[in-house]
Coordinates of C-alpha atoms in Angstrom, one line a residue:
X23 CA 54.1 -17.6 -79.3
X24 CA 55.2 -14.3 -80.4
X25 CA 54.3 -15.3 -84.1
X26 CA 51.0 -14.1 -83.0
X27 CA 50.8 -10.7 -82.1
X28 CA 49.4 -8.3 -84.2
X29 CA 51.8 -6.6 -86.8
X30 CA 55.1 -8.5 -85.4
X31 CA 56.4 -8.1 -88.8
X32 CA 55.5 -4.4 -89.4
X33 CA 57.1 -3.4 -85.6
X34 CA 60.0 -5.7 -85.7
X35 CA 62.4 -3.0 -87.7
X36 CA 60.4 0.3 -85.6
X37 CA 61.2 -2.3 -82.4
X38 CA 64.8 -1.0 -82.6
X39 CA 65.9 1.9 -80.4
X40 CA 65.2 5.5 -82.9
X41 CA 67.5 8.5 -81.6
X42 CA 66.7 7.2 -78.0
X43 CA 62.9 6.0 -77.9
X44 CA 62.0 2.6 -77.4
X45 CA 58.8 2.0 -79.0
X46 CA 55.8 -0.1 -77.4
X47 CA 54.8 -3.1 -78.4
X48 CA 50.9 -3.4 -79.7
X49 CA 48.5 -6.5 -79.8
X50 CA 45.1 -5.1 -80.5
X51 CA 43.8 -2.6 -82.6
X52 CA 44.6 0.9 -82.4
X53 CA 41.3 2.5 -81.7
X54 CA 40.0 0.2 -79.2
X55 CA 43.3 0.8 -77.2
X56 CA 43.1 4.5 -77.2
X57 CA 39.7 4.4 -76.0
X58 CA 41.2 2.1 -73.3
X59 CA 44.0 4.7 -72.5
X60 CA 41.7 7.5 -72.4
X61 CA 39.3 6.1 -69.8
X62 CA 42.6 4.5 -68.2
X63 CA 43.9 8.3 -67.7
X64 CA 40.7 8.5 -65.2
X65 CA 42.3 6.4 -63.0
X66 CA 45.9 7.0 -63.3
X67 CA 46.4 6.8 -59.7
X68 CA 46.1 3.1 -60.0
X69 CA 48.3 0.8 -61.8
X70 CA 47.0 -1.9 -64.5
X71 CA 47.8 -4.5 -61.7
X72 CA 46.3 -2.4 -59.2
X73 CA 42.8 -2.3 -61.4
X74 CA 43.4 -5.6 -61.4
X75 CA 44.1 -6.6 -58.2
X76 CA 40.6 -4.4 -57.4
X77 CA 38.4 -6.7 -59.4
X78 CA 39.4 -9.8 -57.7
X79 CA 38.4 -8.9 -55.2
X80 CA 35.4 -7.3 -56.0
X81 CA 36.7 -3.5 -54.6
X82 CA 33.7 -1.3 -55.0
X83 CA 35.1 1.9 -54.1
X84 CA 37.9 2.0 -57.0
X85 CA 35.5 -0.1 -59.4
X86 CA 32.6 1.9 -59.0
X87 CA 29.1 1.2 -61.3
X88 CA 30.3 3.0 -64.2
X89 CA 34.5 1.7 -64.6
X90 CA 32.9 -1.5 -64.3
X91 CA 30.3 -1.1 -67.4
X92 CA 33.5 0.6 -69.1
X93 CA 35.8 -2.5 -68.0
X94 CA 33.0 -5.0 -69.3
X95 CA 32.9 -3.1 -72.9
X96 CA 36.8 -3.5 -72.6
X97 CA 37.1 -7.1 -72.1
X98 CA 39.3 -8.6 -74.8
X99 CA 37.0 -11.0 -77.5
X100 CA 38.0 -14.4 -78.4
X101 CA 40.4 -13.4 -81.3
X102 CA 41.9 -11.1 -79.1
X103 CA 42.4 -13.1 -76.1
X104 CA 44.1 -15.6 -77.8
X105 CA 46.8 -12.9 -78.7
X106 CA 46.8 -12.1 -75.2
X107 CA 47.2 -15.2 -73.4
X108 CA 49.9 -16.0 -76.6
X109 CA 52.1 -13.1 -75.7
X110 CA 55.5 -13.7 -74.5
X111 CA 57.8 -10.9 -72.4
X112 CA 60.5 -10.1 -74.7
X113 CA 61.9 -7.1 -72.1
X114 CA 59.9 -4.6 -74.8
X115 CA 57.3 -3.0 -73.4
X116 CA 54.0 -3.1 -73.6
X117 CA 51.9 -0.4 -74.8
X118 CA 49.3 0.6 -71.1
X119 CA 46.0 -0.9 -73.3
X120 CA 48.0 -4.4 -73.6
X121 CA 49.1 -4.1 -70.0
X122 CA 45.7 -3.7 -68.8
X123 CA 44.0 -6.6 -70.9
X124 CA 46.9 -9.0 -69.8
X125 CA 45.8 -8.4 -66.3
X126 CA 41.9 -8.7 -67.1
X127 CA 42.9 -12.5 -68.6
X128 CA 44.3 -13.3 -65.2
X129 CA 41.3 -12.8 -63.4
X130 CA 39.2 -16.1 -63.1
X131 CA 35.3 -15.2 -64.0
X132 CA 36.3 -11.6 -64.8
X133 CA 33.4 -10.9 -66.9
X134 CA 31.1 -12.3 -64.2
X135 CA 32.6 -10.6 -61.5
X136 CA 32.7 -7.6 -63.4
X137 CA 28.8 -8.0 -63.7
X138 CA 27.9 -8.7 -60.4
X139 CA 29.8 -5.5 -59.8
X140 CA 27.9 -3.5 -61.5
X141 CA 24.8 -5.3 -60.3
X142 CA 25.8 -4.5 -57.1
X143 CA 26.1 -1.1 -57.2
X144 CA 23.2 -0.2 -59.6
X145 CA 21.1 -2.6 -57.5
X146 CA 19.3 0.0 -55.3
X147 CA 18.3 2.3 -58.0
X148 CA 17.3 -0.4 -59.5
X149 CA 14.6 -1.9 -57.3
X150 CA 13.5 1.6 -56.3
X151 CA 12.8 2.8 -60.0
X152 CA 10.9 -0.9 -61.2
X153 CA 8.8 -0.5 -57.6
X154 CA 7.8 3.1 -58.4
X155 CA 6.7 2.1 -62.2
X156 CA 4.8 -0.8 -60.6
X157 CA 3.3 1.2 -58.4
X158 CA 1.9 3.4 -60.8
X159 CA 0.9 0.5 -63.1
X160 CA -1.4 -0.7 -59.7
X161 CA -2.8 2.6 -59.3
X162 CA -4.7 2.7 -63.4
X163 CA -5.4 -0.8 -63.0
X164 CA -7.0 0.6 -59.7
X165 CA -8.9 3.8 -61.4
X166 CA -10.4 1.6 -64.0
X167 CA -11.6 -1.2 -61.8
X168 CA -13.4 1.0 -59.3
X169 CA -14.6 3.4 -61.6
X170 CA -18.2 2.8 -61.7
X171 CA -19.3 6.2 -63.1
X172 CA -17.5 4.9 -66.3
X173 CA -18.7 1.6 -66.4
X174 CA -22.5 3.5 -66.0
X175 CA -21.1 5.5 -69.1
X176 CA -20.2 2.7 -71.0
X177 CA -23.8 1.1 -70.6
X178 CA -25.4 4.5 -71.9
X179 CA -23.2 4.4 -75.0
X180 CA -24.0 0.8 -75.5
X181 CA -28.1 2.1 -75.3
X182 CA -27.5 4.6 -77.8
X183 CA -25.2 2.7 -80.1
X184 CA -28.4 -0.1 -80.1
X185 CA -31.0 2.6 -80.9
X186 CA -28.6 4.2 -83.9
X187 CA -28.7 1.0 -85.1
X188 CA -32.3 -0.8 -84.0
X189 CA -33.4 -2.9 -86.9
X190 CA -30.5 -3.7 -88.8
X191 CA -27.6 -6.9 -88.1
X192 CA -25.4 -4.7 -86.1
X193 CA -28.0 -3.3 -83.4
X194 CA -29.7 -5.0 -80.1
X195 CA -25.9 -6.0 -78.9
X196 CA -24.7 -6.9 -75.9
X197 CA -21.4 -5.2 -75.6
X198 CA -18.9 -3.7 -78.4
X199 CA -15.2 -3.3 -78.3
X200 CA -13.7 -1.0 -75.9
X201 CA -11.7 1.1 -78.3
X202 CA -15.0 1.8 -79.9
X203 CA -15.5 4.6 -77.8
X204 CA -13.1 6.2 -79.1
X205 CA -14.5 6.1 -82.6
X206 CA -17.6 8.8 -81.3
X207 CA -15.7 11.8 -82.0
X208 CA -15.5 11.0 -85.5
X209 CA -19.4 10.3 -85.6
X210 CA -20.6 13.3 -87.6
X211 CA -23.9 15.4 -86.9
X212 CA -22.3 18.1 -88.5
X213 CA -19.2 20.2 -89.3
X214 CA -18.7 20.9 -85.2
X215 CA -21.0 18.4 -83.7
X216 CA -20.2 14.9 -82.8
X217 CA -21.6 11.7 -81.3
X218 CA -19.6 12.4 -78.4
X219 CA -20.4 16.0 -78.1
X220 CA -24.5 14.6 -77.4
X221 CA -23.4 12.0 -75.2
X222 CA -21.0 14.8 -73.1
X223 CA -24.5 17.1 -73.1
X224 CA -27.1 14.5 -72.2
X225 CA -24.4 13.5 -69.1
X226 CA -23.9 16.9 -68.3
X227 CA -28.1 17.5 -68.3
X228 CA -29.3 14.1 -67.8
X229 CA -26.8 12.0 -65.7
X230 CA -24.9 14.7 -63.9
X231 CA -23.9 12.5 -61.5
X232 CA -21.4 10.7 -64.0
X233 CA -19.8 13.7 -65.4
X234 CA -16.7 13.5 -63.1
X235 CA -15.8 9.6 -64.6
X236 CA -12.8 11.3 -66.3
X237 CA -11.0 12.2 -62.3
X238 CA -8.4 9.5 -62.9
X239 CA -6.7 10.7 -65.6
X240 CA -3.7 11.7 -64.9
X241 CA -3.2 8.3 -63.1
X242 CA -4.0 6.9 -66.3
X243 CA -1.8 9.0 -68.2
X244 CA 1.5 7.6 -66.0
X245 CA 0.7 4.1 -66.3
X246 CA -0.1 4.6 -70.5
X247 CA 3.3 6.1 -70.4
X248 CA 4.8 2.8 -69.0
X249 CA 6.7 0.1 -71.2
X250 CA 5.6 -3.0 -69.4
X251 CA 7.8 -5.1 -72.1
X252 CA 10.5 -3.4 -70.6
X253 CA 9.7 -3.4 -67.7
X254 CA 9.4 -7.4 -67.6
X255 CA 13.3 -7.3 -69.1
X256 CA 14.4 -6.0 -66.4
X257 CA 13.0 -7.9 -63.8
X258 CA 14.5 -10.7 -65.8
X259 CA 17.8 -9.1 -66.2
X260 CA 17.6 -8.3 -62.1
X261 CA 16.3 -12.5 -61.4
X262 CA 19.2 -13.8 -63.8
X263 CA 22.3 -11.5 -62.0
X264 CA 20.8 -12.8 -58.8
X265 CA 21.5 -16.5 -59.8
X266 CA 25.1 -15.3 -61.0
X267 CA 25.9 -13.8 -58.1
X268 CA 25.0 -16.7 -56.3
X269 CA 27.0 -18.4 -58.4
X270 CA 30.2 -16.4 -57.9
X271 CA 29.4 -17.4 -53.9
X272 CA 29.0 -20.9 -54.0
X273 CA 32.6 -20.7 -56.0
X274 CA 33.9 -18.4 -53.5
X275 CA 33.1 -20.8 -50.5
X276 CA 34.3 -23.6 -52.6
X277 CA 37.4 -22.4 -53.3
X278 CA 37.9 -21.1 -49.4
X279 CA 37.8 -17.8 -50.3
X280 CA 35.8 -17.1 -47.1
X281 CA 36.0 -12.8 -47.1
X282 CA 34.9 -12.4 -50.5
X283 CA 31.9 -14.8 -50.1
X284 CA 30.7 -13.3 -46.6
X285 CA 30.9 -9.8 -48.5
X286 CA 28.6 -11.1 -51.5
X287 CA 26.2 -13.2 -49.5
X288 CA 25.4 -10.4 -47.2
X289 CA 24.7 -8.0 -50.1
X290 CA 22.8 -10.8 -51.9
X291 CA 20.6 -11.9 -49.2
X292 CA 19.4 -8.6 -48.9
X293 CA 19.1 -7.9 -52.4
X294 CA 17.3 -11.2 -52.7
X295 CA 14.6 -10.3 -50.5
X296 CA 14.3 -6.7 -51.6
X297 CA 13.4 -8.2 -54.8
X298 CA 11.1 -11.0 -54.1
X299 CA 9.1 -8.0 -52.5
X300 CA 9.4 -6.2 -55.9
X301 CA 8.1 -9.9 -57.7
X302 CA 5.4 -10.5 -55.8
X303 CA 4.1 -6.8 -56.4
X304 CA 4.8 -7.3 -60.1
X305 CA 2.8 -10.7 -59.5
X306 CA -0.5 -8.5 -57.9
X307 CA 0.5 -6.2 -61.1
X308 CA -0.5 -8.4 -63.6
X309 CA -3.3 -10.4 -62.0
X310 CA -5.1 -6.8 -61.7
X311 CA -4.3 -5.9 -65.7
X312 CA -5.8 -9.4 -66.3
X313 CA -8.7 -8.9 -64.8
X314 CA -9.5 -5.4 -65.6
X315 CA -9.1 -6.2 -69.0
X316 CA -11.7 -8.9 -68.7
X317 CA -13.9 -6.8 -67.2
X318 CA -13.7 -4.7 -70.2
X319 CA -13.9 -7.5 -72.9
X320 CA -10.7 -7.4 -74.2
X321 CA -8.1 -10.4 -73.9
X322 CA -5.0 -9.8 -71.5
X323 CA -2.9 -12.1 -73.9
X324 CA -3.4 -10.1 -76.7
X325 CA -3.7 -6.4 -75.7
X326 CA -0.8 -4.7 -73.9
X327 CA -0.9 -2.4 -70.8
X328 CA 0.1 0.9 -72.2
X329 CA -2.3 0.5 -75.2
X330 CA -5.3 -0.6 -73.3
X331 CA -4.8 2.6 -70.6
X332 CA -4.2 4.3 -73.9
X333 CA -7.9 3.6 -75.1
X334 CA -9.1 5.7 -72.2
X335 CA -6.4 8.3 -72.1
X336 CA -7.5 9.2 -75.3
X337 CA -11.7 9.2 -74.5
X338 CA -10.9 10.8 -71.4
X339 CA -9.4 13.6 -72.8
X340 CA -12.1 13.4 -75.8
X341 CA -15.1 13.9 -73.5
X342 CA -13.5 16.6 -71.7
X343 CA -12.5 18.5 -75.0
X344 CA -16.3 18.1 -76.2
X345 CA -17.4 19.3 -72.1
X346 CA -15.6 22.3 -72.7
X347 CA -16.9 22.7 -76.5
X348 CA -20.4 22.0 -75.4
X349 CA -19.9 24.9 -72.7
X350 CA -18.4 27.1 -75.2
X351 CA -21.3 26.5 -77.8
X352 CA -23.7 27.5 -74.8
X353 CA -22.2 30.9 -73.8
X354 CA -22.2 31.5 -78.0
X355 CA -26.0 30.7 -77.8
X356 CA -26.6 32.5 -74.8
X357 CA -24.4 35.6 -75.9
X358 CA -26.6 35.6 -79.2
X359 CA -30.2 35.2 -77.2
X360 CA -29.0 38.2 -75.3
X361 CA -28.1 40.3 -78.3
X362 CA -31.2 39.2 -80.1
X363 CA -33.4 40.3 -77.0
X364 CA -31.6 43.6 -76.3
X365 CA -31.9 44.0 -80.0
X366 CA -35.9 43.3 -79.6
X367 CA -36.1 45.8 -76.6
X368 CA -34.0 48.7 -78.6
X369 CA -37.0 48.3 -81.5
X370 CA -39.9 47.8 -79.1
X371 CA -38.6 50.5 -77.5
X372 CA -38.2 52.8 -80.8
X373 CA -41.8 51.7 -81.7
X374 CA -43.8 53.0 -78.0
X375 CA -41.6 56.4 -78.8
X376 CA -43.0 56.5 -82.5
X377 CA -46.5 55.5 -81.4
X378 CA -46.1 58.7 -78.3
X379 CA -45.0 60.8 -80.5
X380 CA -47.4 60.3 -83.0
X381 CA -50.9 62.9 -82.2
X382 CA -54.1 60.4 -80.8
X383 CA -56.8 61.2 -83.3
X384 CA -59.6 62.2 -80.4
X385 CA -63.5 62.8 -82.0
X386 CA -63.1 65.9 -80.5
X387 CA -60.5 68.9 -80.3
X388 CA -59.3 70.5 -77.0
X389 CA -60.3 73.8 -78.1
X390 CA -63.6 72.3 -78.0
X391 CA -63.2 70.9 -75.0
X392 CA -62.1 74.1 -73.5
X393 CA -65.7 75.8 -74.9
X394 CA -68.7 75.7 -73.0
X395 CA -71.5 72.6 -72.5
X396 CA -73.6 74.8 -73.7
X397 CA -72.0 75.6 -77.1
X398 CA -70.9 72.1 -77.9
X399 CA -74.3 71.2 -78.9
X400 CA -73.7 73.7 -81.6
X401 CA -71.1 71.4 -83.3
X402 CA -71.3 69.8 -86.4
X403 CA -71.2 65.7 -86.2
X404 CA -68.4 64.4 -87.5
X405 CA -70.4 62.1 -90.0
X406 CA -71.9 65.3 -91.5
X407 CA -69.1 67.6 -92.1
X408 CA -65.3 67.9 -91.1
X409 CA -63.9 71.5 -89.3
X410 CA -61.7 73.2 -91.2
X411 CA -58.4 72.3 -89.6
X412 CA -56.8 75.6 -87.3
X413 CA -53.3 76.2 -85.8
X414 CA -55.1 74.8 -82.8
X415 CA -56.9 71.7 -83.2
X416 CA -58.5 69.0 -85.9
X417 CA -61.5 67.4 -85.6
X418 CA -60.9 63.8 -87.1
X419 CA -63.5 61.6 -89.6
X420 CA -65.2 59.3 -88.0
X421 CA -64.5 56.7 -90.6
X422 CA -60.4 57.3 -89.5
X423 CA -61.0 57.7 -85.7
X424 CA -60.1 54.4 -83.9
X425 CA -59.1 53.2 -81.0
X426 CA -55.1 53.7 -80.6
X427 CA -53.7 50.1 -81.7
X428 CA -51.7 48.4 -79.0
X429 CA -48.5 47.0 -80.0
X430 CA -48.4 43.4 -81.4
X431 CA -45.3 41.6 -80.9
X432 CA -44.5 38.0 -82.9
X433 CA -43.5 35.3 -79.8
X434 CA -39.7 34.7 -80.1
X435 CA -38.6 30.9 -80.5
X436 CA -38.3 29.0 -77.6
X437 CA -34.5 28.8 -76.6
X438 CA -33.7 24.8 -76.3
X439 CA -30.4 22.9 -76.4
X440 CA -31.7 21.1 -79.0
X441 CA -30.4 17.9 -79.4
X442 CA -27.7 17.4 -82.6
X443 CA -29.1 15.2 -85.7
X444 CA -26.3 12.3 -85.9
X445 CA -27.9 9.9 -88.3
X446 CA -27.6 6.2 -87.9
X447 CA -27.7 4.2 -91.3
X448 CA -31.3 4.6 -91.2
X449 CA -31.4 7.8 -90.9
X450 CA -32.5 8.5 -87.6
X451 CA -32.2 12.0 -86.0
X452 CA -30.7 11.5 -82.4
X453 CA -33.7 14.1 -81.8
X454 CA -35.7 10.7 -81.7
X455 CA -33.5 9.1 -79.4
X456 CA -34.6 11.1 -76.7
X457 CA -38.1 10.7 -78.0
X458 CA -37.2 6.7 -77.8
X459 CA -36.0 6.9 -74.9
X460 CA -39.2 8.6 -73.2
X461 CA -41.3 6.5 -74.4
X462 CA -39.4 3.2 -73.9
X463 CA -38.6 2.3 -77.4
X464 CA -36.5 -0.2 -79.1
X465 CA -33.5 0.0 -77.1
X466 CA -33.1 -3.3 -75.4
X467 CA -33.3 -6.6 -76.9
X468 CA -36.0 -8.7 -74.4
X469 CA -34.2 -11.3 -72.1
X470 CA -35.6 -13.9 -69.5
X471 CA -33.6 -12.8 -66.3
X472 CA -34.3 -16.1 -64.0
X473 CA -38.1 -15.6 -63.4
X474 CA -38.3 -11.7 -63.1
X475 CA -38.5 -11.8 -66.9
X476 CA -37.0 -8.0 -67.2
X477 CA -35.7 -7.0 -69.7
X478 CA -31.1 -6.8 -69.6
X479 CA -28.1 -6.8 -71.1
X480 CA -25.1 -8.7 -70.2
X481 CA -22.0 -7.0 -71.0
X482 CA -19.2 -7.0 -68.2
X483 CA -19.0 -3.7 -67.4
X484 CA -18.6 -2.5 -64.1
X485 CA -17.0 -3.6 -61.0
X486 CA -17.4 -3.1 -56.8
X487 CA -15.4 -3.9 -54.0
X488 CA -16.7 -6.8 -51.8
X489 CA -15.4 -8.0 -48.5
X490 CA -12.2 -10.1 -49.1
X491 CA -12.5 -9.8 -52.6
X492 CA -10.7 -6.6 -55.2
X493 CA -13.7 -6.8 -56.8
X494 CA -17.0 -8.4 -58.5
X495 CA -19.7 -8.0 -61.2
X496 CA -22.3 -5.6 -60.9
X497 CA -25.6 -7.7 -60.2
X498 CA -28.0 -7.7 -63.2
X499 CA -25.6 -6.4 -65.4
X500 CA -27.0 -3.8 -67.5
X501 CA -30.5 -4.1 -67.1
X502 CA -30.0 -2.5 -64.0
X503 CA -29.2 0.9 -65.3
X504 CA -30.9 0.5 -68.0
X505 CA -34.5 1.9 -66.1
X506 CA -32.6 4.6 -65.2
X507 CA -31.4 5.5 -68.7
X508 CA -35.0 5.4 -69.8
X509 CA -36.6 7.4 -66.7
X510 CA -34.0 10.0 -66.7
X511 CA -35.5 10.7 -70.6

């Protein structure tokens, strides 16, 4: 048996006493055991049989979370628990790394009892940290479904996306992709203007009512922050040390070990039900994503959670970027209307001062004026002859004497948020949207609805709460809001 320990050879002649010191006897690699020895020095006040001793039976005040995730990383691996078990006492000693992995090998189930240790005592954290992440997963699922202000905004992008593109294979649809919206910012009117900046305005002038869709981001933001992969894992992880801890009961009970299998069936019975609490939320969880994201066209199986929140984390915070630009690029216009009228003033004003200060050629002098009736009749006419002009006065020609000229003034341009030119592949100003729109142009593609024969779209946008039920389609679909698209214009 001894044949097998590790360098038996090489230690054989260094077994002998040296000047007094008895060397130790090593079975496992060097570096492994010193890590073993350094963690070990943690707990010096406990022997390797002590430790032992502790994890049969299950003592979790000296194997605490974190000496049992060390102890599990300790466990000896097939190669070495064959040297192990192999080892015979030869009255050398062993080194305290050896010690301590002899005493591991003599504990039945070790590596499961060392597990449902460290189930046990990370349990609680556990439970509360996966209820909080589902909690917040609820809560965007939750801000989507009853967001009807962005389900309203959704229908008027679908209305401009169909006039853009009236006439040619891609317009008059029913729906579009819901990360579509987030391809409006890069659609161009010019260097500053987008797509999203017009739709941003016409809410802001047209819909106000729908400008405050964006209130549930930062909900939004958590749950896009959430790794529901992982978050699946570990409810796994928590289901399967459940069954091995039941497991490690039945054992207990079967081999009349009656203390340490009332200890674990108290803690698992309440662990048990803490966590069926925590499935069944993870249960309403995912029926909610499922159905939101149906609501929104896209396909549950194929999309995950944090990427579909993502798509409207990222418009959210889009539209409110172009809000703010749009309110910017108003106080810019405003600030140069201002400086353009003061600027109109300052000359008008310069002009009345030129045209006071300028003499009003009169037909007649004030020293005339000042004469006489009597010896005005003695004055030339003006037509005849011209006065020779004095310090005093001047009599003007009657061919340059007319009526003071009142100032003219060329009308500014009317000051109007004028609507940005975002071409479609026709060519189309979004100036003629509006214009469209007004008038009731091609936007919507003409559907029998039953018998009312108006005309709707169908695309799923658009949930309300009912009685009994989290929620429902809006009646009529689009068509409904669709009137209201066109009489707001």
């Amino acid at each position: 048996g001894g044949g097998s320990r590790e360098g038996k050879s090489g230690e054989k002649g260094k077994g002998e006493k040296e000047k007094g010191v008895v060397q130790e006897v090593t079975l496992i690699d060097s570096k492994k055991a010193q890590n073993i020895m350094i963690f070990l020095k943690r707990l010096k006040q406990h022997t390797p049989k002590q430790l032992g001793q502790a994890v049969l039976n299950m003592d979790l005040k000296i194997v605490t979370e974190i000496v049992a995730e060390r102890f599990l990383e300790f466990l000896p691996k097939d190669n070495e628990l064959k040297i192990l078990q192999s080892y015979e006492d030869d009255g050398k000693p062993l080194r305290l790394a050896e010690q301590f992995l002899i005493e591991m090998t003599k504990i039945p189930r070790c590596r499961e009892r060392l597990e449902t240790i460290h189930f046990m005592q990370e349990f609680p954290e556990k439970r509360k940290g996966l209820d909080e992440e589902i909690t917040i997963a609820i809560d965007s699922f939750e801000v989507l479904r009853d967001n009807e202000e962005m389900a309203r905004v959704l229908e008027l992008i679908l209305t401009m996306g169909n006039y853009m593109n009236s006439g040619s294979f891609i317009g008059g649809v029913h729906g579009f992709r819901i990360g579509s919206i987030n391809k409006l910012e890069n659609t161009k009117a010019s260097s500053r203007m987008s797509l999203l900046h017009f739709l941003a305005r016409t809410i802001e002038t047209k819909f106000p009512e729908l400008k405050h869709f964006t209130v549930g981001l930062k909900t939004l933001e958590k749950g896009a922050k959430l790794s529901y992969q992982t978050l699946t894992e570990t409810l796994t992880r928590t289901r399967t040390s459940l069954s091995t801890l039941r497991r490690l009961i039945a054992t207990a009970e079967s081999e009349g070990d009656e203390s340490l299998a009332s200890v674990l069936k108290e803690f698992c019975e309440n662990a048990t039900r803490e966590f069926e609490e925590v499935e069944k939320k993870h249960e309403e969880m995912q029926g909610l994503y499922e159905g939101v994201a149906r609501l929104f066209g896209e396909d549950p199986g194929k999309t995950c959670p944090e990427e579909f929140l993502g798509v409207f984390v990222t418009f959210f915070r889009s539209f409110q970027n172009a809000t703010q630009d749009n309110a910017r690029e108003l106080e810019r216009t405003r600030l140069l209307e201002k400086r353009k009228k003061q600027q109109e003033d300052r000359d008008m004003q310069i002009r009345q001062q030129n045209q006071q200060q300028r003499p009003s050629p009169p037909l007649v002098s004030k020293q005339h004026q000042q004469q006489p009736p009597q010896q005005q009749r003695h004055l030339t006419p003006p037509s005849t002859s011209l006065p020779t002009p004095s310090s005093h006065a001047s009599i003007a020609p009657a061919s340059e004497t007319t009526p003071p000229s009142q100032p003219t003034f060329t009308p500014l341009p009317k000051f109007t948020l004028d609507l940005p030119e975002i071409f479609s592949s026709k060519d189309l100003a979004m100036d003629d949207l509006l214009e469209s729109l007004k008038r009731g142009g091609p936007l919507l593609r003409e559907e029998k609805n039953g018998n009312s024969g108006r005309r709707s779209f169908s695309p799923q946008f658009g949930m309300r709460k009912g009685s009994g039920e989290s929620g429902r389609k809006v009646s009529g679909g689009f068509g409904d809001f669709a009137g209201e698209i066109l009489a707001r214009f």
